[in-house]
Amino acid sequence: VGENLSSPTQAIAEHHSDVTILFTDIKGFTAYSSKISAQKLVMFLNSMYSAFDEIISNWALHKVEIIGDAYFVSAGCPVPAEGDKVSASEYAMRAVEVGMALLRTLPTVCDDTTVQMRVGLHTGSVVAGVVGKKGPRYHLFGSTVAYAEKMESHGVPGKVQISEATHELLVQGEHSYEFEERLISVDGQDGVDRTWLVNRSNSTAAFQIQKKLMTQ
């Protein structure tokens, strides 16, 4: 990928399976931003996203993009060139733990209790590619990305909502969480979809993964 970024005339497109996508969005952001100064707003966003960047770095995930008050993260793409092979189940777990850490972080950078965050996750196949000639960027595309965004937008403030595909990976990996099942109607989808809210973190497994990452 690095070589392709330095040669923007050489387009790349890679297919990756079992990638977990995470989206966040802030409920109450528009109202909050309208009642504070521009300087305070920029300070808030800088503090929040700096803290978020540190969290995803600690979990070895990838920040794809910031879109206003929304944060777009991938787990399992791009794949590190070196190091231990990480299962799709573990990447899904890392994404859940990151989502819960982001929720815990928001109140530390914003004292307005009306400002809350939704987090949504979905796992599936994506297309990764470097786009743009001026300042080319590595980006992810596909229905998995779109559905992860739906998991966020149809989610609950203060909660991590995961799709059925992500839930299945966590169960297969025997990662112990407390889930609350939901049935929701998603825009553009027929019928209702099964989703789960994650109500409790898997602290033991999370500690083991963090310990492993610290030694790499």
PDB file of C-alpha atoms in Angstrom:
ATOM      1  CA  VAL A   1       0.000   0.000   0.000  1.00  0.00           C
ATOM      2  CA  GLY A   2       2.809   2.404   0.878  1.00  0.00           C
ATOM      3  CA  GLU A   3       4.400   1.946  -2.545  1.00  0.00           C
ATOM      4  CA  ASN A   4       1.081   2.540  -4.253  1.00  0.00           C
ATOM      5  CA  LEU A   5       0.513   5.722  -2.287  1.00  0.00           C
ATOM      6  CA  SER A   6       3.833   7.053  -3.569  1.00  0.00           C
ATOM      7  CA  SER A   7       2.766   6.182  -7.145  1.00  0.00           C
ATOM      8  CA  PRO A   8      -0.722   7.668  -7.458  1.00  0.00           C
ATOM      9  CA  THR A   9      -0.948   6.760 -11.170  1.00  0.00           C
ATOM     10  CA  GLN A  10      -0.979   3.084 -10.177  1.00  0.00           C
ATOM     11  CA  ALA A  11      -4.493   2.363  -8.945  1.00  0.00           C
ATOM     12  CA  ILE A  12      -5.030  -0.455  -6.479  1.00  0.00           C
ATOM     13  CA  ALA A  13      -8.150  -2.329  -5.463  1.00  0.00           C
ATOM     14  CA  GLU A  14      -8.069  -5.144  -2.936  1.00  0.00           C
ATOM     15  CA  HIS A  15     -10.873  -7.372  -1.704  1.00  0.00           C
ATOM     16  CA  HIS A  16     -10.852  -8.216   2.001  1.00  0.00           C
ATOM     17  CA  SER A  17     -13.273 -10.514   3.807  1.00  0.00           C
ATOM     18  CA  ASP A  18     -14.347 -10.580   7.459  1.00  0.00           C
ATOM     19  CA  VAL A  19     -13.500  -6.935   8.083  1.00  0.00           C
ATOM     20  CA  THR A  20     -15.281  -5.293  11.004  1.00  0.00           C
ATOM     21  CA  ILE A  21     -16.288  -1.695  10.364  1.00  0.00           C
ATOM     22  CA  LEU A  22     -17.043   0.735  13.196  1.00  0.00           C
ATOM     23  CA  PHE A  23     -18.896   4.027  12.907  1.00  0.00           C
ATOM     24  CA  THR A  24     -19.618   6.604  15.574  1.00  0.00           C
ATOM     25  CA  ASP A  25     -21.823   9.666  15.526  1.00  0.00           C
ATOM     26  CA  ILE A  26     -22.646  12.241  18.153  1.00  0.00           C
ATOM     27  CA  LYS A  27     -26.263  12.860  19.147  1.00  0.00           C
ATOM     28  CA  GLY A  28     -26.807  16.475  20.129  1.00  0.00           C
ATOM     29  CA  PHE A  29     -23.717  17.716  18.302  1.00  0.00           C
ATOM     30  CA  THR A  30     -25.534  20.328  16.197  1.00  0.00           C
ATOM     31  CA  ALA A  31     -27.279  21.867  19.212  1.00  0.00           C
ATOM     32  CA  TYR A  32     -24.077  21.784  21.252  1.00  0.00           C
ATOM     33  CA  SER A  33     -21.978  23.382  18.517  1.00  0.00           C
ATOM     34  CA  SER A  34     -24.514  26.190  18.068  1.00  0.00           C
ATOM     35  CA  LYS A  35     -24.191  27.358  21.674  1.00  0.00           C
ATOM     36  CA  ILE A  36     -20.404  27.396  22.058  1.00  0.00           C
ATOM     37  CA  SER A  37     -17.711  29.483  20.408  1.00  0.00           C
ATOM     38  CA  ALA A  38     -15.887  28.296  17.308  1.00  0.00           C
ATOM     39  CA  GLN A  39     -12.674  28.090  19.322  1.00  0.00           C
ATOM     40  CA  LYS A  40     -14.265  25.906  21.995  1.00  0.00           C
ATOM     41  CA  LEU A  41     -15.811  23.678  19.326  1.00  0.00           C
ATOM     42  CA  VAL A  42     -12.458  23.101  17.644  1.00  0.00           C
ATOM     43  CA  MET A  43     -10.835  22.430  21.028  1.00  0.00           C
ATOM     44  CA  PHE A  44     -13.556  19.887  21.839  1.00  0.00           C
ATOM     45  CA  LEU A  45     -13.185  18.067  18.516  1.00  0.00           C
ATOM     46  CA  ASN A  46      -9.402  18.075  18.759  1.00  0.00           C
ATOM     47  CA  SER A  47      -9.469  16.689  22.309  1.00  0.00           C
ATOM     48  CA  MET A  48     -12.031  14.046  21.409  1.00  0.00           C
ATOM     49  CA  TYR A  49     -10.401  12.821  18.225  1.00  0.00           C
ATOM     50  CA  SER A  50      -6.914  12.880  19.726  1.00  0.00           C
ATOM     51  CA  ALA A  51      -8.187  10.622  22.516  1.00  0.00           C
ATOM     52  CA  PHE A  52      -9.983   8.406  19.988  1.00  0.00           C
ATOM     53  CA  ASP A  53      -6.837   8.110  17.853  1.00  0.00           C
ATOM     54  CA  GLU A  54      -4.872   6.920  20.862  1.00  0.00           C
ATOM     55  CA  ILE A  55      -7.486   4.277  21.647  1.00  0.00           C
ATOM     56  CA  ILE A  56      -7.518   2.771  18.157  1.00  0.00           C
ATOM     57  CA  SER A  57      -3.727   2.867  18.072  1.00  0.00           C
ATOM     58  CA  ASN A  58      -3.595   0.920  21.345  1.00  0.00           C
ATOM     59  CA  TRP A  59      -5.834  -1.742  19.781  1.00  0.00           C
ATOM     60  CA  ALA A  60      -3.947  -1.760  16.444  1.00  0.00           C
ATOM     61  CA  LEU A  61      -6.988  -0.791  14.383  1.00  0.00           C
ATOM     62  CA  HIS A  62      -7.121   1.624  11.442  1.00  0.00           C
ATOM     63  CA  LYS A  63      -8.765   5.048  11.299  1.00  0.00           C
ATOM     64  CA  VAL A  64     -10.214   5.387   7.817  1.00  0.00           C
ATOM     65  CA  GLU A  65     -11.751   8.819   8.028  1.00  0.00           C
ATOM     66  CA  ILE A  66     -13.295  11.555  10.151  1.00  0.00           C
ATOM     67  CA  ILE A  67     -16.466  13.020   8.660  1.00  0.00           C
ATOM     68  CA  GLY A  68     -17.532  15.993  10.768  1.00  0.00           C
ATOM     69  CA  ASP A  69     -18.527  14.474  14.106  1.00  0.00           C
ATOM     70  CA  ALA A  70     -18.456  10.911  12.745  1.00  0.00           C
ATOM     71  CA  TYR A  71     -15.529   8.510  13.159  1.00  0.00           C
ATOM     72  CA  PHE A  72     -14.895   5.629  10.696  1.00  0.00           C
ATOM     73  CA  VAL A  73     -12.628   2.753  11.809  1.00  0.00           C
ATOM     74  CA  SER A  74     -11.725  -0.640  10.332  1.00  0.00           C
ATOM     75  CA  ALA A  75     -10.552  -3.822  12.054  1.00  0.00           C
ATOM     76  CA  GLY A  76      -8.828  -6.369   9.831  1.00  0.00           C
ATOM     77  CA  CYS A  77      -8.033  -4.064   6.917  1.00  0.00           C
ATOM     78  CA  PRO A  78      -5.365  -3.084   6.095  1.00  0.00           C
ATOM     79  CA  VAL A  79      -3.616  -6.211   7.341  1.00  0.00           C
ATOM     80  CA  PRO A  80      -0.237  -5.653   9.061  1.00  0.00           C
ATOM     81  CA  ALA A  81       2.706  -6.803   6.939  1.00  0.00           C
ATOM     82  CA  GLU A  82       4.336  -8.489   9.904  1.00  0.00           C
ATOM     83  CA  GLY A  83       3.359 -10.000  13.217  1.00  0.00           C
ATOM     84  CA  ASP A  84       0.968 -12.697  14.412  1.00  0.00           C
ATOM     85  CA  LYS A  85      -2.040 -13.531  12.271  1.00  0.00           C
ATOM     86  CA  VAL A  86      -5.174 -12.173  13.909  1.00  0.00           C
ATOM     87  CA  SER A  87      -8.483 -14.001  13.511  1.00  0.00           C
ATOM     88  CA  ALA A  88     -11.619 -12.274  12.276  1.00  0.00           C
ATOM     89  CA  SER A  89     -13.185 -13.061  15.647  1.00  0.00           C
ATOM     90  CA  GLU A  90     -10.428 -11.245  17.507  1.00  0.00           C
ATOM     91  CA  TYR A  91     -10.663  -8.249  15.193  1.00  0.00           C
ATOM     92  CA  ALA A  92     -14.408  -8.106  15.875  1.00  0.00           C
ATOM     93  CA  MET A  93     -13.709  -8.214  19.590  1.00  0.00           C
ATOM     94  CA  ARG A  94     -11.104  -5.460  19.315  1.00  0.00           C
ATOM     95  CA  ALA A  95     -13.636  -3.304  17.481  1.00  0.00           C
ATOM     96  CA  VAL A  96     -16.242  -3.855  20.206  1.00  0.00           C
ATOM     97  CA  GLU A  97     -13.717  -2.994  22.920  1.00  0.00           C
ATOM     98  CA  VAL A  98     -12.710   0.137  21.008  1.00  0.00           C
ATOM     99  CA  GLY A  99     -16.352   1.146  20.666  1.00  0.00           C
ATOM    100  CA  MET A 100     -16.921   0.796  24.394  1.00  0.00           C
ATOM    101  CA  ALA A 101     -13.726   2.716  25.146  1.00  0.00           C
ATOM    102  CA  LEU A 102     -14.852   5.548  22.863  1.00  0.00           C
ATOM    103  CA  LEU A 103     -18.158   5.743  24.735  1.00  0.00           C
ATOM    104  CA  ARG A 104     -16.319   5.974  28.053  1.00  0.00           C
ATOM    105  CA  THR A 105     -14.054   8.696  26.674  1.00  0.00           C
ATOM    106  CA  LEU A 106     -16.704  11.138  25.426  1.00  0.00           C
ATOM    107  CA  PRO A 107     -17.805  12.371  28.903  1.00  0.00           C
ATOM    108  CA  THR A 108     -14.164  13.094  29.781  1.00  0.00           C
ATOM    109  CA  VAL A 109     -13.864  15.642  26.953  1.00  0.00           C
ATOM    110  CA  CYS A 110     -17.408  17.083  27.035  1.00  0.00           C
ATOM    111  CA  ASP A 111     -19.281  18.045  30.208  1.00  0.00           C
ATOM    112  CA  ASP A 112     -22.632  18.519  28.441  1.00  0.00           C
ATOM    113  CA  THR A 113     -24.754  15.465  29.272  1.00  0.00           C
ATOM    114  CA  THR A 114     -27.012  16.064  26.256  1.00  0.00           C
ATOM    115  CA  VAL A 115     -24.072  15.189  24.017  1.00  0.00           C
ATOM    116  CA  GLN A 116     -24.065  11.412  23.564  1.00  0.00           C
ATOM    117  CA  MET A 117     -22.577   9.010  21.065  1.00  0.00           C
ATOM    118  CA  ARG A 118     -23.893   6.046  19.104  1.00  0.00           C
ATOM    119  CA  VAL A 119     -21.556   3.272  17.938  1.00  0.00           C
ATOM    120  CA  GLY A 120     -22.401   0.753  15.224  1.00  0.00           C
ATOM    121  CA  LEU A 121     -20.464  -2.279  13.933  1.00  0.00           C
ATOM    122  CA  HIS A 122     -20.851  -4.704  11.052  1.00  0.00           C
ATOM    123  CA  THR A 123     -18.557  -7.393   9.638  1.00  0.00           C
ATOM    124  CA  GLY A 124     -18.240  -8.446   6.017  1.00  0.00           C
ATOM    125  CA  SER A 125     -16.318  -8.003   2.780  1.00  0.00           C
ATOM    126  CA  VAL A 126     -14.926  -4.663   1.633  1.00  0.00           C
ATOM    127  CA  VAL A 127     -13.049  -3.247  -1.305  1.00  0.00           C
ATOM    128  CA  ALA A 128      -9.976  -1.248  -0.311  1.00  0.00           C
ATOM    129  CA  GLY A 129      -8.352   1.199  -2.659  1.00  0.00           C
ATOM    130  CA  VAL A 130      -6.184   4.270  -2.930  1.00  0.00           C
ATOM    131  CA  VAL A 131      -8.244   7.122  -4.355  1.00  0.00           C
ATOM    132  CA  GLY A 132      -7.350  10.626  -5.455  1.00  0.00           C
ATOM    133  CA  LYS A 133      -4.380  12.154  -7.260  1.00  0.00           C
ATOM    134  CA  LYS A 134      -3.644  15.041  -4.926  1.00  0.00           C
ATOM    135  CA  GLY A 135      -3.092  13.580  -1.480  1.00  0.00           C
ATOM    136  CA  PRO A 136      -4.200  10.030  -2.364  1.00  0.00           C
ATOM    137  CA  ARG A 137      -5.878   8.172   0.483  1.00  0.00           C
ATOM    138  CA  TYR A 138      -6.508   4.558   1.404  1.00  0.00           C
ATOM    139  CA  HIS A 139     -10.260   4.073   1.641  1.00  0.00           C
ATOM    140  CA  LEU A 140     -12.825   1.299   2.070  1.00  0.00           C
ATOM    141  CA  PHE A 141     -15.973   0.766   0.044  1.00  0.00           C
ATOM    142  CA  GLY A 142     -18.913  -1.596  -0.239  1.00  0.00           C
ATOM    143  CA  SER A 143     -22.181  -2.683   1.317  1.00  0.00           C
ATOM    144  CA  THR A 144     -20.432  -3.681   4.559  1.00  0.00           C
ATOM    145  CA  VAL A 145     -19.398  -0.078   5.112  1.00  0.00           C
ATOM    146  CA  ALA A 146     -22.904   1.171   4.334  1.00  0.00           C
ATOM    147  CA  TYR A 147     -24.525  -1.341   6.689  1.00  0.00           C
ATOM    148  CA  ALA A 148     -22.109  -0.526   9.522  1.00  0.00           C
ATOM    149  CA  GLU A 149     -23.196   3.086   9.183  1.00  0.00           C
ATOM    150  CA  LYS A 150     -26.820   1.910   9.450  1.00  0.00           C
ATOM    151  CA  MET A 151     -25.936   0.057  12.659  1.00  0.00           C
ATOM    152  CA  GLU A 152     -24.768   3.384  14.057  1.00  0.00           C
ATOM    153  CA  SER A 153     -27.648   5.538  12.797  1.00  0.00           C
ATOM    154  CA  HIS A 154     -30.264   3.038  14.055  1.00  0.00           C
ATOM    155  CA  GLY A 155     -28.432   2.534  17.330  1.00  0.00           C
ATOM    156  CA  VAL A 156     -28.970   3.728  20.883  1.00  0.00           C
ATOM    157  CA  PRO A 157     -27.049   6.680  22.378  1.00  0.00           C
ATOM    158  CA  GLY A 158     -24.445   5.462  24.840  1.00  0.00           C
ATOM    159  CA  LYS A 159     -24.431   1.921  23.413  1.00  0.00           C
ATOM    160  CA  VAL A 160     -22.483  -0.228  20.960  1.00  0.00           C
ATOM    161  CA  GLN A 161     -24.833  -1.900  18.467  1.00  0.00           C
ATOM    162  CA  ILE A 162     -23.559  -4.836  16.416  1.00  0.00           C
ATOM    163  CA  SER A 163     -24.962  -6.691  13.428  1.00  0.00           C
ATOM    164  CA  GLU A 164     -25.783 -10.383  13.276  1.00  0.00           C
ATOM    165  CA  ALA A 165     -22.544 -11.072  11.366  1.00  0.00           C
ATOM    166  CA  THR A 166     -20.427  -9.418  14.056  1.00  0.00           C
ATOM    167  CA  HIS A 167     -22.384 -11.151  16.805  1.00  0.00           C
ATOM    168  CA  GLU A 168     -21.763 -14.559  15.192  1.00  0.00           C
ATOM    169  CA  LEU A 169     -18.002 -13.934  15.116  1.00  0.00           C
ATOM    170  CA  LEU A 170     -17.958 -13.000  18.793  1.00  0.00           C
ATOM    171  CA  VAL A 171     -19.928 -16.117  19.713  1.00  0.00           C
ATOM    172  CA  GLN A 172     -17.673 -18.337  17.571  1.00  0.00           C
ATOM    173  CA  GLY A 173     -14.640 -16.882  19.315  1.00  0.00           C
ATOM    174  CA  GLU A 174     -16.223 -17.603  22.708  1.00  0.00           C
ATOM    175  CA  HIS A 175     -15.844 -13.964  23.714  1.00  0.00           C
ATOM    176  CA  SER A 176     -18.069 -13.472  26.742  1.00  0.00           C
ATOM    177  CA  TYR A 177     -20.258 -10.391  26.508  1.00  0.00           C
ATOM    178  CA  GLU A 178     -23.670  -9.450  27.810  1.00  0.00           C
ATOM    179  CA  PHE A 179     -25.908  -8.855  24.786  1.00  0.00           C
ATOM    180  CA  GLU A 180     -29.371  -7.393  24.428  1.00  0.00           C
ATOM    181  CA  GLU A 181     -31.074  -8.567  21.236  1.00  0.00           C
ATOM    182  CA  ARG A 182     -33.114  -6.123  19.157  1.00  0.00           C
ATOM    183  CA  LEU A 183     -35.241  -6.265  16.028  1.00  0.00           C
ATOM    184  CA  ILE A 184     -34.992  -3.115  13.927  1.00  0.00           C
ATOM    185  CA  SER A 185     -36.188  -1.885  10.554  1.00  0.00           C
ATOM    186  CA  VAL A 186     -33.239  -0.618   8.540  1.00  0.00           C
ATOM    187  CA  ASP A 187     -33.675   1.826   5.674  1.00  0.00           C
ATOM    188  CA  GLY A 188     -33.352   0.054   2.333  1.00  0.00           C
ATOM    189  CA  GLN A 189     -33.766  -3.421   3.875  1.00  0.00           C
ATOM    190  CA  ASP A 190     -36.861  -5.624   3.651  1.00  0.00           C
ATOM    191  CA  GLY A 191     -38.384  -6.846   6.895  1.00  0.00           C
ATOM    192  CA  VAL A 192     -36.566  -6.516  10.208  1.00  0.00           C
ATOM    193  CA  ASP A 193     -32.953  -7.198  11.119  1.00  0.00           C
ATOM    194  CA  ARG A 194     -31.567  -8.800  14.266  1.00  0.00           C
ATOM    195  CA  THR A 195     -29.006  -6.695  16.072  1.00  0.00           C
ATOM    196  CA  TRP A 196     -27.457  -6.731  19.521  1.00  0.00           C
ATOM    197  CA  LEU A 197     -26.493  -4.070  22.023  1.00  0.00           C
ATOM    198  CA  VAL A 198     -23.311  -4.886  23.927  1.00  0.00           C
ATOM    199  CA  ASN A 199     -23.988  -4.260  27.611  1.00  0.00           C
ATOM    200  CA  ARG A 200     -20.754  -5.458  29.198  1.00  0.00           C
ATOM    201  CA  SER A 201     -17.138  -5.638  28.113  1.00  0.00           C
ATOM    202  CA  ASN A 202     -15.055  -8.832  28.147  1.00  0.00           C
ATOM    203  CA  SER A 203     -12.406  -7.476  30.503  1.00  0.00           C
ATOM    204  CA  THR A 204     -10.367 -10.689  30.899  1.00  0.00           C
ATOM    205  CA  ALA A 205      -9.904 -11.339  27.184  1.00  0.00           C
ATOM    206  CA  ALA A 206      -9.381  -7.627  26.533  1.00  0.00           C
ATOM    207  CA  PHE A 207      -6.561  -7.567  29.069  1.00  0.00           C
ATOM    208  CA  GLN A 208      -4.868 -10.541  27.402  1.00  0.00           C
ATOM    209  CA  ILE A 209      -5.031  -8.926  23.961  1.00  0.00           C
ATOM    210  CA  GLN A 210      -3.723  -5.621  25.289  1.00  0.00           C
ATOM    211  CA  LYS A 211      -0.873  -7.462  26.987  1.00  0.00           C
ATOM    212  CA  LYS A 212       0.001  -9.173  23.691  1.00  0.00           C
ATOM    213  CA  LEU A 213      -0.103  -5.896  21.759  1.00  0.00           C
ATOM    214  CA  MET A 214       2.213  -4.206  24.251  1.00  0.00           C
ATOM    215  CA  THR A 215       4.903  -6.815  23.598  1.00  0.00           C
ATOM    216  CA  GLN A 216       4.821  -6.434  19.817  1.00  0.00           C
TER     217      GLN A 216
END
